[in-house]
Tab-separated table of C-alpha atoms in Angstrom:
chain	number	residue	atom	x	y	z
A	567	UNK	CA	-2.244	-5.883	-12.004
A	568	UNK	CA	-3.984	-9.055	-11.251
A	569	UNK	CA	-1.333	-11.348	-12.871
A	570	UNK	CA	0.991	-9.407	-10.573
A	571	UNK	CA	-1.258	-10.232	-7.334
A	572	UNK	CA	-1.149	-14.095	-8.877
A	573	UNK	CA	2.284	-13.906	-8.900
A	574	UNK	CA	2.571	-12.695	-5.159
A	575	UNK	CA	-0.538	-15.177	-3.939
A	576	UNK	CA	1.796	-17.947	-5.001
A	577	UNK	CA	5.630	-16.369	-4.034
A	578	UNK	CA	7.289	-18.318	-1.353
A	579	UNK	CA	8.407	-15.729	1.188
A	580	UNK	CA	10.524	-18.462	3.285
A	581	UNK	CA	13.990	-16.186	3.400
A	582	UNK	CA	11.693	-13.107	3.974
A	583	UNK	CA	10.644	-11.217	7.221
A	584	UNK	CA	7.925	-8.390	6.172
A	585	UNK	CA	5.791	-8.044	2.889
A	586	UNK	CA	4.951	-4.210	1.965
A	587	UNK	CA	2.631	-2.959	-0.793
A	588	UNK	CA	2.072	0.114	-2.316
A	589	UNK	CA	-0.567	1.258	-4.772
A	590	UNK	CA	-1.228	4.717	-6.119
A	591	UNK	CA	-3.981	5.031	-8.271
A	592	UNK	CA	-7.601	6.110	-8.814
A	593	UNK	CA	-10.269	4.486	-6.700
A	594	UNK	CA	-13.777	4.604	-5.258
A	595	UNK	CA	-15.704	2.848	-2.172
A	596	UNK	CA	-13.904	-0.574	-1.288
A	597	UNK	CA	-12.296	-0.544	-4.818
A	598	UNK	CA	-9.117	1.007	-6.828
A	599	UNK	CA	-8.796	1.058	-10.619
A	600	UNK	CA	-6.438	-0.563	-12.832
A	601	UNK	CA	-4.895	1.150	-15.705
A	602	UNK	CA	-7.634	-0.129	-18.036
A	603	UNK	CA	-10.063	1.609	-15.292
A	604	UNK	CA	-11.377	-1.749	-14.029
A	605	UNK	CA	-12.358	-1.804	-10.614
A	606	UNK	CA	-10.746	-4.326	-8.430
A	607	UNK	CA	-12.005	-4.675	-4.739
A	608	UNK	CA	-8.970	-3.817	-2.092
A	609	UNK	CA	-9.811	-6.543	0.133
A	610	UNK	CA	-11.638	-9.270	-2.242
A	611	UNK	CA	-9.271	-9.338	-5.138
A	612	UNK	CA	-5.939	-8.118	-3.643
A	613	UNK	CA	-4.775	-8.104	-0.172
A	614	UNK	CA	-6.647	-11.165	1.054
A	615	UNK	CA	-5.420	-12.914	-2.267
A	616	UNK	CA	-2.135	-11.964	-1.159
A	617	UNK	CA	-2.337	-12.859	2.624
A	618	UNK	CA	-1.775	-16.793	1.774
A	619	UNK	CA	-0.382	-18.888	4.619
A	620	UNK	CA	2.873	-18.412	2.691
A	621	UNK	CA	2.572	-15.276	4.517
A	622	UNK	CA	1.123	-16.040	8.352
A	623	UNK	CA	2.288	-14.616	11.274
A	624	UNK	CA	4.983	-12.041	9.083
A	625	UNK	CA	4.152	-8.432	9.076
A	626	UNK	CA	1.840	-7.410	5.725
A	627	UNK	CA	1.709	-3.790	5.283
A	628	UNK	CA	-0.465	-2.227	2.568
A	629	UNK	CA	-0.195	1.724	1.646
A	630	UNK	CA	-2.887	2.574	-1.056
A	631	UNK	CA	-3.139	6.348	-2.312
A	632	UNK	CA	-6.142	6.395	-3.958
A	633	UNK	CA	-9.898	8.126	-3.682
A	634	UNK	CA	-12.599	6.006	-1.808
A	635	UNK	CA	-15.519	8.442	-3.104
A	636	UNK	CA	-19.405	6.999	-3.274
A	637	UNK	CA	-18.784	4.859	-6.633
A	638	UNK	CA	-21.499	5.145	-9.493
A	639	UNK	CA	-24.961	2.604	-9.261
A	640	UNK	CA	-24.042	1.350	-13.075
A	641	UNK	CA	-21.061	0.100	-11.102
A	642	UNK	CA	-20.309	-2.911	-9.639
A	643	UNK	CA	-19.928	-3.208	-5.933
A	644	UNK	CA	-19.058	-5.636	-3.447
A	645	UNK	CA	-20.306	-4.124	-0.525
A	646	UNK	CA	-21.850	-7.429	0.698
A	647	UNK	CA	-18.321	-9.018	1.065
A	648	UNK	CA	-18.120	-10.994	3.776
A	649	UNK	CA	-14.748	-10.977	5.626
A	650	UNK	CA	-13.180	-14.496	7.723
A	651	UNK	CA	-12.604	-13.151	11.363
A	652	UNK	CA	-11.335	-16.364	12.259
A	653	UNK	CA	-8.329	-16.920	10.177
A	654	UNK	CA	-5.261	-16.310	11.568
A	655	UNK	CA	-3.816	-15.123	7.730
A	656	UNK	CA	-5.935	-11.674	9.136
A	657	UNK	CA	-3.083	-11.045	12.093
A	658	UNK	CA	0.014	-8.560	11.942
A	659	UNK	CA	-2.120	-6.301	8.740
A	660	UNK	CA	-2.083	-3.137	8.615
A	661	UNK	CA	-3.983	-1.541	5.695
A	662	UNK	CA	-2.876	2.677	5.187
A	663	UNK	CA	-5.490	4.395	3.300
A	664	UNK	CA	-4.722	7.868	1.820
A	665	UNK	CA	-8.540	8.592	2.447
A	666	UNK	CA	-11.648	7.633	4.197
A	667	UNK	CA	-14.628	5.565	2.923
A	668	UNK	CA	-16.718	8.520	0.625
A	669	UNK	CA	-13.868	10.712	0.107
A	670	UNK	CA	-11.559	12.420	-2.244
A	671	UNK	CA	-7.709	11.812	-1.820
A	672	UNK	CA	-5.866	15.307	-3.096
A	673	UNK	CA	-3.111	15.076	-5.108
A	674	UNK	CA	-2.687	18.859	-5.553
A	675	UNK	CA	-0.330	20.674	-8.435
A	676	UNK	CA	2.267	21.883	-6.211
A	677	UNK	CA	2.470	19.633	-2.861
A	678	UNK	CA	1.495	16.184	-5.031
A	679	UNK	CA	0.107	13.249	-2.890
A	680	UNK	CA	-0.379	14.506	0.948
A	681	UNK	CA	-0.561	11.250	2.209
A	682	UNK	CA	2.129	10.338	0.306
A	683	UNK	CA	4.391	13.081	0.589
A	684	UNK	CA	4.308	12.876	4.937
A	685	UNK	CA	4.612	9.316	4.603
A	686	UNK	CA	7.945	9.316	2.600
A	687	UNK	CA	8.714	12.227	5.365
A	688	UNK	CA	7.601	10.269	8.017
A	689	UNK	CA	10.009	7.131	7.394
A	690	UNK	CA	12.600	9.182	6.546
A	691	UNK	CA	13.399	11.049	9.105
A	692	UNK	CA	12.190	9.573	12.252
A	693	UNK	CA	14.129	6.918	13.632
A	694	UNK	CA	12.047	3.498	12.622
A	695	UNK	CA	14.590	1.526	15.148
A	696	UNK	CA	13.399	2.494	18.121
A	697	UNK	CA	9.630	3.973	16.624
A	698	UNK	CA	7.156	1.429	16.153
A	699	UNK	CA	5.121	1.505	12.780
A	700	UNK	CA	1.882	2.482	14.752
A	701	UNK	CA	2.924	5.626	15.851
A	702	UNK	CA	4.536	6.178	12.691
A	703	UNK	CA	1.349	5.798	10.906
A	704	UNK	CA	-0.507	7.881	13.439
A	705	UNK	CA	1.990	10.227	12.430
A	706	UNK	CA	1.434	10.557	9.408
A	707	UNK	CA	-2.675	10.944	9.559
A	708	UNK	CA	-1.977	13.908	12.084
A	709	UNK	CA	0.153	15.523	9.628
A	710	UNK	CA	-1.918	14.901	6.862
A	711	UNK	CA	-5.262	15.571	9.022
A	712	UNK	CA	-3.718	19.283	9.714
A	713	UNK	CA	-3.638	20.522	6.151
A	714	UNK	CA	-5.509	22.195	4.028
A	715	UNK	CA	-5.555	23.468	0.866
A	716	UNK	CA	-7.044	24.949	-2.205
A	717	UNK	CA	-9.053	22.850	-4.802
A	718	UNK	CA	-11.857	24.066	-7.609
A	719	UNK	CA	-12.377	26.973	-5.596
A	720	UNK	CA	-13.009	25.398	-1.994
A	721	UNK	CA	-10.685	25.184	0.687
A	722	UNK	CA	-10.140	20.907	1.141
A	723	UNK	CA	-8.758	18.783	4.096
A	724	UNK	CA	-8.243	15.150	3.907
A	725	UNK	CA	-7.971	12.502	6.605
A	726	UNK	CA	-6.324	9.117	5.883
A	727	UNK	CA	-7.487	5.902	7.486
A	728	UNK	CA	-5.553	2.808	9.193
A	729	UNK	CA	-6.726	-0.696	9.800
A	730	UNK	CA	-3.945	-2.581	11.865
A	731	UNK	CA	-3.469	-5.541	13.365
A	732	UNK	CA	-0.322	-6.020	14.103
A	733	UNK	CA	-0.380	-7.820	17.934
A	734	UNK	CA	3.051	-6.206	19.324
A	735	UNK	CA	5.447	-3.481	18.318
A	736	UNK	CA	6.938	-3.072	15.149
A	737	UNK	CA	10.580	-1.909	14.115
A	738	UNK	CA	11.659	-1.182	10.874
A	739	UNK	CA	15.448	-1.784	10.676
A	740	UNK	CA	17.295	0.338	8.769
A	741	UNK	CA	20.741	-1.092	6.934
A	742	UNK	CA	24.015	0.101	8.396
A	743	UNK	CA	25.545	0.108	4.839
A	744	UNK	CA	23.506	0.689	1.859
A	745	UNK	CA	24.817	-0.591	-1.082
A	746	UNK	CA	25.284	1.761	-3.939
A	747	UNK	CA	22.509	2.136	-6.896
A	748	UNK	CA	22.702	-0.318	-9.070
A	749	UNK	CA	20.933	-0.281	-12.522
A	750	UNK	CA	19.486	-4.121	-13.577
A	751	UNK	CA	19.018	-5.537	-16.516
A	752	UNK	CA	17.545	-9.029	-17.699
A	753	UNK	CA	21.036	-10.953	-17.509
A	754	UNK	CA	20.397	-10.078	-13.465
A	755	UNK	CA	16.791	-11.790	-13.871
A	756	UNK	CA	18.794	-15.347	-12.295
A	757	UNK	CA	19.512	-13.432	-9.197
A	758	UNK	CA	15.915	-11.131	-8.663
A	759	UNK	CA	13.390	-13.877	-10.266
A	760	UNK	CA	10.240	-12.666	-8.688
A	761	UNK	CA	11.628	-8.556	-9.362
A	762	UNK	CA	11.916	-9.515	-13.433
A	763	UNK	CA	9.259	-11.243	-13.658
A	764	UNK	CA	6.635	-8.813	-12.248
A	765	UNK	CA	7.556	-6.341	-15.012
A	766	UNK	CA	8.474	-8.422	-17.767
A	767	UNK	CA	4.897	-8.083	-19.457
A	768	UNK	CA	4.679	-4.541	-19.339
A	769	UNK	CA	4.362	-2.228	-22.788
A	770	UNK	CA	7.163	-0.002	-21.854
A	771	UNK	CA	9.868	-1.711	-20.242
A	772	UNK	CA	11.266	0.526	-16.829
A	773	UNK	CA	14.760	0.759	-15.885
A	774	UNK	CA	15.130	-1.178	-12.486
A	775	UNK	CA	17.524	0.012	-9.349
A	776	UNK	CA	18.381	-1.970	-6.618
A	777	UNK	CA	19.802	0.541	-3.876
């Protein structure tokens, strides 16, 4: 994960217009685990690594589905972060949290990830043209915010948090002619360099779809 984030801290987004992350994982307070369950601080170690100038004044959107639960003392925490107000690299972010600060995110047998599910939902079928991505979002933690369900007995809700700003309206555009699926494979690497290169190191290699 964290040669991925060094990869994006130093991608040149020049021909690009928006920069969108998504993480699902496990997590606790401030943090979210890698798959070696090492703790690695959501602001510290990824999104303000990510938020270079390369990226000022573009639209940096950050979904994480993970729990934000009280982590364990023998832990290490970085609670005593502290954040630069004064950079403009902090302007158009919005950070989506599955979760608040000391709290479980479900991901329940039958309905999977809530937050995940009603976001998918959300951009799907509203129209993101003429619906900015703040009332999306505030969407989506109503939706969430209303259910409930069973877990180890109890009867659970869950309400996500957002962190955004993002200084004026945002449209998603949507493309009048998707082009088909089409399955990738390393002779493509010339033509997606930063795509093939973020996976190339992992142990089982995934088949990649452009759609």
């Amino acid at each position: 994960m964290m040669q991925i984030i060094g990869q994006l801290q130093s991608f040149q987004y020049t021909d690009y217009d928006i920069f969108t992350c998504c993480i699902l994982t496990h997590g606790s307070r401030g943090n979210i685990y890698t798959s070696d369950n090492i703790p690695v601080d959501i602001y510290k170690d990824i999104i303000y690594k990510i938020c270079t100038e390369a990226l000022q004044d573009k639209p940096k959107l950050f979904v994480i589905q993970a729990c934000q639960e009280e982590i364990n003392q023998n832990e290490k925490s970085f609670d005593n972060i502290k954040l630069d107000n004064d950079t403009t690299l902090n302007r158009y972010l919005m950070v989506a949290m599955s979760t608040t600060p000391l709290n479980l995110s479900f991901r329940l047998d039958k309905a999977g990830s809530w937050f995940i599910r009603d976001l998918v939902d959300e951009f799907s079928n509203r129209d993101t043209t003429s619906t900015d991505i703040y009332q999306l979002m505030n969407n989506v933690n109503y939706k969430v915010t209303r259910r409930c369900g069973p877990y180890k007995n109890k009867t659970v809700t869950q309400t996500p948090e957002l962190r955004i700003t993002v200084m004026r309206p945002l449209y998603l555009k949507r493309l009048e002619k998707p082009s088909p699926i089409l399955k990738l494979n390393c002779a493509d690497a010339i033509n997606c360099p930063l795509l093939f290169s973020l996976v190339e190191n992992f142990p089982i290699k995934p088949d990649i779809y452009l759609v």
